[in-house]
PDB file of C-alpha atoms in Angstrom:
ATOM      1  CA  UNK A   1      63.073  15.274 -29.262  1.00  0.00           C
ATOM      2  CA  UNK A   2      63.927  12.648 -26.597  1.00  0.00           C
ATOM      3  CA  UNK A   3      67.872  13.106 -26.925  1.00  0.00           C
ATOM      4  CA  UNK A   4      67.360  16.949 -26.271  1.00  0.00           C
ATOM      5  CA  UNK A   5      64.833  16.627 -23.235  1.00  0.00           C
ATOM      6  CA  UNK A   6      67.482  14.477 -21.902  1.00  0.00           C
ATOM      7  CA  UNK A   7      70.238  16.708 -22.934  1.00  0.00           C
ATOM      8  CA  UNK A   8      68.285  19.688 -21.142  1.00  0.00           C
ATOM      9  CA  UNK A   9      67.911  17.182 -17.893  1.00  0.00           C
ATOM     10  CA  UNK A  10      71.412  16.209 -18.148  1.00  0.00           C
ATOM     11  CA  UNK A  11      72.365  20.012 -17.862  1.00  0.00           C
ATOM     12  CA  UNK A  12      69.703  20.720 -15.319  1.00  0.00           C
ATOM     13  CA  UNK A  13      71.420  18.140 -12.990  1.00  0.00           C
ATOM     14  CA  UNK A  14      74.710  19.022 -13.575  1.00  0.00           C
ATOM     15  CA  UNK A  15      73.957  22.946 -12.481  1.00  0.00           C
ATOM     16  CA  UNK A  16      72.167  20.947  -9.039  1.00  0.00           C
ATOM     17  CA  UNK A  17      75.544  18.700  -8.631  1.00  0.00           C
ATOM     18  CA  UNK A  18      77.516  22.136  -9.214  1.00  0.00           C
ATOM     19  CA  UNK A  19      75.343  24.209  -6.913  1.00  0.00           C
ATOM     20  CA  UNK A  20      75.455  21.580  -3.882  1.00  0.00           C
ATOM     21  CA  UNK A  21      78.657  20.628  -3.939  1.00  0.00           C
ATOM     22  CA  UNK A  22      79.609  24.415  -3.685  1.00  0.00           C
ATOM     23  CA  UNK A  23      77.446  25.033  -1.144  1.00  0.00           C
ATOM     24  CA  UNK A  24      78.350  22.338   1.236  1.00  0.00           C
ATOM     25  CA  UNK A  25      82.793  21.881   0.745  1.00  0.00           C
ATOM     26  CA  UNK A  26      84.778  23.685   2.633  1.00  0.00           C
ATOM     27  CA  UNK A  27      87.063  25.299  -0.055  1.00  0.00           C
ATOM     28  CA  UNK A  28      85.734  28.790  -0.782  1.00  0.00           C
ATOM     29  CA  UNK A  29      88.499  30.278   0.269  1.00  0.00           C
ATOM     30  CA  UNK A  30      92.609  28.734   1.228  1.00  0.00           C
ATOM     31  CA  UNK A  31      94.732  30.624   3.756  1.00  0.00           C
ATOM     32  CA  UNK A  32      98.207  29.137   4.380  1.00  0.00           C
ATOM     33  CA  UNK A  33      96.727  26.024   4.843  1.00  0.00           C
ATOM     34  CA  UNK A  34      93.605  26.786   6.198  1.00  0.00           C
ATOM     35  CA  UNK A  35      90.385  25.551   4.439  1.00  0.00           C
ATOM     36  CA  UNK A  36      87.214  28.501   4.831  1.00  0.00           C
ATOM     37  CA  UNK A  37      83.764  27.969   3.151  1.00  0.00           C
ATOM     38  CA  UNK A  38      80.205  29.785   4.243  1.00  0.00           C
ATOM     39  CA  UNK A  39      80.029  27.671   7.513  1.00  0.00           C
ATOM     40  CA  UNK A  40      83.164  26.520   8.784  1.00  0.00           C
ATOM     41  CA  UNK A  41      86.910  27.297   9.054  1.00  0.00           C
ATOM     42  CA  UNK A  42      89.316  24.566   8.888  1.00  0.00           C
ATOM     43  CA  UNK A  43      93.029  23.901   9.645  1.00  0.00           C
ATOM     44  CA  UNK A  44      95.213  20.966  10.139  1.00  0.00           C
ATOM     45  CA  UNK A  45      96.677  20.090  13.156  1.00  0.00           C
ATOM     46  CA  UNK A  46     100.324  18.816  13.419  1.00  0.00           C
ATOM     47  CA  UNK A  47     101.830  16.226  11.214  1.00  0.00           C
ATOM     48  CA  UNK A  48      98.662  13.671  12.167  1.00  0.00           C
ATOM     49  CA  UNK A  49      96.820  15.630   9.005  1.00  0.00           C
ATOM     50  CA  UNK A  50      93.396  15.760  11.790  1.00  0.00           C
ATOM     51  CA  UNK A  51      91.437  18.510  10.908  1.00  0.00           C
ATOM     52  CA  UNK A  52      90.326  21.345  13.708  1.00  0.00           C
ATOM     53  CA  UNK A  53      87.270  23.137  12.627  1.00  0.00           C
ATOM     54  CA  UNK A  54      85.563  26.160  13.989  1.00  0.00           C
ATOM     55  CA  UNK A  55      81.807  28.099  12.718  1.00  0.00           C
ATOM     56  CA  UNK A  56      82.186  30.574  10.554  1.00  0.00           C
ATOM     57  CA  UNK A  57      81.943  34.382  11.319  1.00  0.00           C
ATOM     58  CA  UNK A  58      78.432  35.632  11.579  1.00  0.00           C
ATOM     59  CA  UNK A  59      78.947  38.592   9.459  1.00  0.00           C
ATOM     60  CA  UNK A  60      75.757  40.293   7.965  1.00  0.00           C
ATOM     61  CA  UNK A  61      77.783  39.605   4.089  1.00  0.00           C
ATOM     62  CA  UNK A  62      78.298  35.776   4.852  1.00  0.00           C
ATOM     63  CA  UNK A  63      74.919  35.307   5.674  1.00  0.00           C
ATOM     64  CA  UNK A  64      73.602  36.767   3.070  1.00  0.00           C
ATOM     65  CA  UNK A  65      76.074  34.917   0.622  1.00  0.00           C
ATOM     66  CA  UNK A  66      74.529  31.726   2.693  1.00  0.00           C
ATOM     67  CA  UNK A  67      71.182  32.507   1.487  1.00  0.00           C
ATOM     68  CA  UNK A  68      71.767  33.458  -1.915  1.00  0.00           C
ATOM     69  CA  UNK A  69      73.369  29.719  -2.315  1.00  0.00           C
ATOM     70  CA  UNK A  70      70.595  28.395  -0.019  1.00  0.00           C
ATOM     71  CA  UNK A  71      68.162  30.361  -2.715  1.00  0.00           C
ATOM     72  CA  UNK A  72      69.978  29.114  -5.623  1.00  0.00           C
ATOM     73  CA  UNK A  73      69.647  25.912  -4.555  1.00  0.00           C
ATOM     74  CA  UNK A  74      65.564  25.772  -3.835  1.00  0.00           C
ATOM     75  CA  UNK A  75      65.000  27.626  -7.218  1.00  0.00           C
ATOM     76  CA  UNK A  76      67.019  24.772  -9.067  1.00  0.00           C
ATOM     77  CA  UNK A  77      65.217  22.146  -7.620  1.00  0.00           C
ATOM     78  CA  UNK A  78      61.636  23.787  -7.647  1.00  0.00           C
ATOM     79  CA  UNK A  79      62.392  24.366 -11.302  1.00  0.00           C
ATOM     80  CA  UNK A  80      63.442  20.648 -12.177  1.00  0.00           C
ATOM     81  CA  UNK A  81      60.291  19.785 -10.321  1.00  0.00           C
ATOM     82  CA  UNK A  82      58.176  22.639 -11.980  1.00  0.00           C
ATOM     83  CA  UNK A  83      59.566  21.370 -15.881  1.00  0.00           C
ATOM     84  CA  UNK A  84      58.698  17.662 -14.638  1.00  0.00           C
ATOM     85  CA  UNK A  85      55.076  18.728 -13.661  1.00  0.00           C
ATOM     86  CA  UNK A  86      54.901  20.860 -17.280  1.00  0.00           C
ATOM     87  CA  UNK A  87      56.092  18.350 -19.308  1.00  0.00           C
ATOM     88  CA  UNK A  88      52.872  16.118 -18.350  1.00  0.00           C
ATOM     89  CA  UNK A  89      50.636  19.199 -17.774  1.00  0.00           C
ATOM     90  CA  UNK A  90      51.574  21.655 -20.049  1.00  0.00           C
ATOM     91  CA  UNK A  91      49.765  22.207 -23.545  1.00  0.00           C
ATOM     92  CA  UNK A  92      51.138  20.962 -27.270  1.00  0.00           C
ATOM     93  CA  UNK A  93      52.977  24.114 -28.047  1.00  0.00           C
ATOM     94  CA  UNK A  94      53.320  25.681 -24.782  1.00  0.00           C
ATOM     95  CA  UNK A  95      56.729  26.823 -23.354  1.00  0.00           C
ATOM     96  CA  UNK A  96      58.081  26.258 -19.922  1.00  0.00           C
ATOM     97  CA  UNK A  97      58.380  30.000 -18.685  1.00  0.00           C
ATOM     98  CA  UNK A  98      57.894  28.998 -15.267  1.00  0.00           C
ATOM     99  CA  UNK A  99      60.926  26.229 -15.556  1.00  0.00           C
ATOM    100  CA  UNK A 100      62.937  29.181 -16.831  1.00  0.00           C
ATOM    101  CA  UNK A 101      62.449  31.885 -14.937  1.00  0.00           C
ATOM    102  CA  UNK A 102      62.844  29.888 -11.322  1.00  0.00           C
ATOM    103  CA  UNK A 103      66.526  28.301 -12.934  1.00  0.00           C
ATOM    104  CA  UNK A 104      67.348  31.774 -14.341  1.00  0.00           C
ATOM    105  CA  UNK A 105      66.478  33.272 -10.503  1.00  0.00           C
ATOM    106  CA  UNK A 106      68.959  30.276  -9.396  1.00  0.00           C
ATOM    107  CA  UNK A 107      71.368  31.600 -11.422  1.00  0.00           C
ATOM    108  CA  UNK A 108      71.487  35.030 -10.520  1.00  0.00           C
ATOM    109  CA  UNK A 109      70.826  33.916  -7.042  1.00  0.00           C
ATOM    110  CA  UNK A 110      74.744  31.749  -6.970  1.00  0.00           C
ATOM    111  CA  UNK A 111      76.292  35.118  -9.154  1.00  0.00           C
ATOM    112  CA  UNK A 112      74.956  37.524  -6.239  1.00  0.00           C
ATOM    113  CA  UNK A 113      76.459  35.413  -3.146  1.00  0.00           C
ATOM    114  CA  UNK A 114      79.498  34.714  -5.148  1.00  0.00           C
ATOM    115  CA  UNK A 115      80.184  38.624  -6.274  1.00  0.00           C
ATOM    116  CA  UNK A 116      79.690  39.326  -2.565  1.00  0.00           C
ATOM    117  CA  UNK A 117      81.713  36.714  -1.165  1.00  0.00           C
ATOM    118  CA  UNK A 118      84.757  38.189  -4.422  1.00  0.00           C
ATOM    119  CA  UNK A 119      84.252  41.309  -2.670  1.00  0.00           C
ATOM    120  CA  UNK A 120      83.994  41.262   0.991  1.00  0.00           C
ATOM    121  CA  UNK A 121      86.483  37.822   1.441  1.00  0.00           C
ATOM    122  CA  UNK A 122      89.146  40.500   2.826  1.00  0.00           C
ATOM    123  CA  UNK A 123      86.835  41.935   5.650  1.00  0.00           C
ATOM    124  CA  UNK A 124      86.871  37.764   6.950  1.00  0.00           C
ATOM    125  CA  UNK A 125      90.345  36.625   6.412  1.00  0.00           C
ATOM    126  CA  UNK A 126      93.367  38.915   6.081  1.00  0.00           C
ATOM    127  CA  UNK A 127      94.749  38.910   2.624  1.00  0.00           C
ATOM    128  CA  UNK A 128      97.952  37.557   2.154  1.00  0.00           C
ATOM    129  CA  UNK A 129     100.590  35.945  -0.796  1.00  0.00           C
ATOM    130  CA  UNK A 130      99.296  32.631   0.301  1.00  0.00           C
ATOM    131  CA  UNK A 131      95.714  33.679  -0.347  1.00  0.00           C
ATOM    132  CA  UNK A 132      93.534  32.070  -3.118  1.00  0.00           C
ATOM    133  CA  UNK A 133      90.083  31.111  -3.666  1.00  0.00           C
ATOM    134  CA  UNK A 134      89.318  27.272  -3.774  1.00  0.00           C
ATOM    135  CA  UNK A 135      87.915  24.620  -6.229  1.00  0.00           C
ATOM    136  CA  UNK A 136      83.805  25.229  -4.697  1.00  0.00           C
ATOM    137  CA  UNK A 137      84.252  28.876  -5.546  1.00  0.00           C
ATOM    138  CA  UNK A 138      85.218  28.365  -8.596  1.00  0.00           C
ATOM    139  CA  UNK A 139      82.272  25.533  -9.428  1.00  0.00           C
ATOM    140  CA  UNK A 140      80.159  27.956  -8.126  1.00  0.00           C
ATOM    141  CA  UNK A 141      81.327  30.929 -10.953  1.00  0.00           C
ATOM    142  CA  UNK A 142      80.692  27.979 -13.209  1.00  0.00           C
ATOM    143  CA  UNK A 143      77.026  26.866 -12.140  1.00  0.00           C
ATOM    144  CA  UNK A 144      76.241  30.633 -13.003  1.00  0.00           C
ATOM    145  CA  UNK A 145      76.152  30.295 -16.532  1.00  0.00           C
ATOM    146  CA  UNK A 146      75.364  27.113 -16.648  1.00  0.00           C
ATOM    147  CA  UNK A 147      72.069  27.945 -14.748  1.00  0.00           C
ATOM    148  CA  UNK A 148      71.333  30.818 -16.805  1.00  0.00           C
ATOM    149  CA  UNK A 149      72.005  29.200 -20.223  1.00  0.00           C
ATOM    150  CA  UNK A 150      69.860  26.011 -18.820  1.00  0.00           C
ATOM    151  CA  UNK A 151      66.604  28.951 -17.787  1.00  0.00           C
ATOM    152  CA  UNK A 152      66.958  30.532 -21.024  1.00  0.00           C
ATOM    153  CA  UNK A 153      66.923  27.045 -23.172  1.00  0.00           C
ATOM    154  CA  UNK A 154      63.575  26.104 -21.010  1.00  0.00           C
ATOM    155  CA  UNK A 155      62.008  29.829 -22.059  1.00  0.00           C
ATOM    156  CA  UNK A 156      63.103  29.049 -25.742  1.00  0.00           C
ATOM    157  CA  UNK A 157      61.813  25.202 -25.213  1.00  0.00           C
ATOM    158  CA  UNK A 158      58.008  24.283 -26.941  1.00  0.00           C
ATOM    159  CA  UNK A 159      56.024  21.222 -25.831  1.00  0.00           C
ATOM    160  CA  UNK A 160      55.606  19.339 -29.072  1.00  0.00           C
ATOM    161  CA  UNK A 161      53.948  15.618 -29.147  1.00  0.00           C
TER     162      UNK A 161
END
């Protein structure tokens, strides 16, 4: 029982890792050399590789892609904090519905602001051949089931002595 509370801990910190480090690099998106990510736009100057960065655009889909990473985020942690205070609190035989339904909202929460950010990327930077999405993209796609799989393993979870 100890190896799989620390297998489900293990997972639940790996979707946090996943989720901030998504949120915070600048590789969402890779124009000809220029780095983009929900705050900042990035390109290198010249052959001394220094780095000139500008905000991002304050479009209404980019903020709410912001938020729905920003929500992601709080759910993830509230619900590591919530299965912490359950696993001293909660009742032999109980399950952790609350732990699962706040990482299952964080989840869905990183799958809405990356679907919007799949389909409104054009409207911010012009498509071209040189266009692709970057590595913190990606790792966000991945935190989605990895969230969702971790929620639904804390629903299925019982409290046993």
């Amino acid at each position: 029982m100890l190896l799989l509370l620390l297998g489900i801990i293990v997972l639940h910190v790996a979707v946090l890792v996943l989720l901030f480090v998504s949120t915070i690099v600048s590789q969402w998106l890779i124009v000809n050399g220029r780095t983009a990510d929900l705050w900042q736009n990035c390109s290198t100057l010249g052959v001394s590789s220094s780095f000139q960065c500008v905000t991002s655009s304050t479009n209404e889909w980019l903020q709410s892609v912001q938020a729905m990473m920003i929500l992601s985020i709080i759910f993830s942690v509230l619900s590591l904090f919530l299965f912490f205070c359950q696993l001293f609190t909660l009742t032999k035989g109980g399950r952790f519905y609350i732990t699962g339904i706040f990482q299952i909202l964080a989840g869905l929460c990183v799958m809405s602001g990356a679907a919007i950010f799949t389909v409104r990327h054009t409207d911010w930077q012009p498509t071209t051949s040189d266009t692709s999405f970057g590595f913190a993209y990606i790792l966000a796609w991945v935190a989605f089931p990895l969230a969702v799989i971790s929620g639904v393993i804390y629903v299925i979870l019982r409290k046993r002595e």
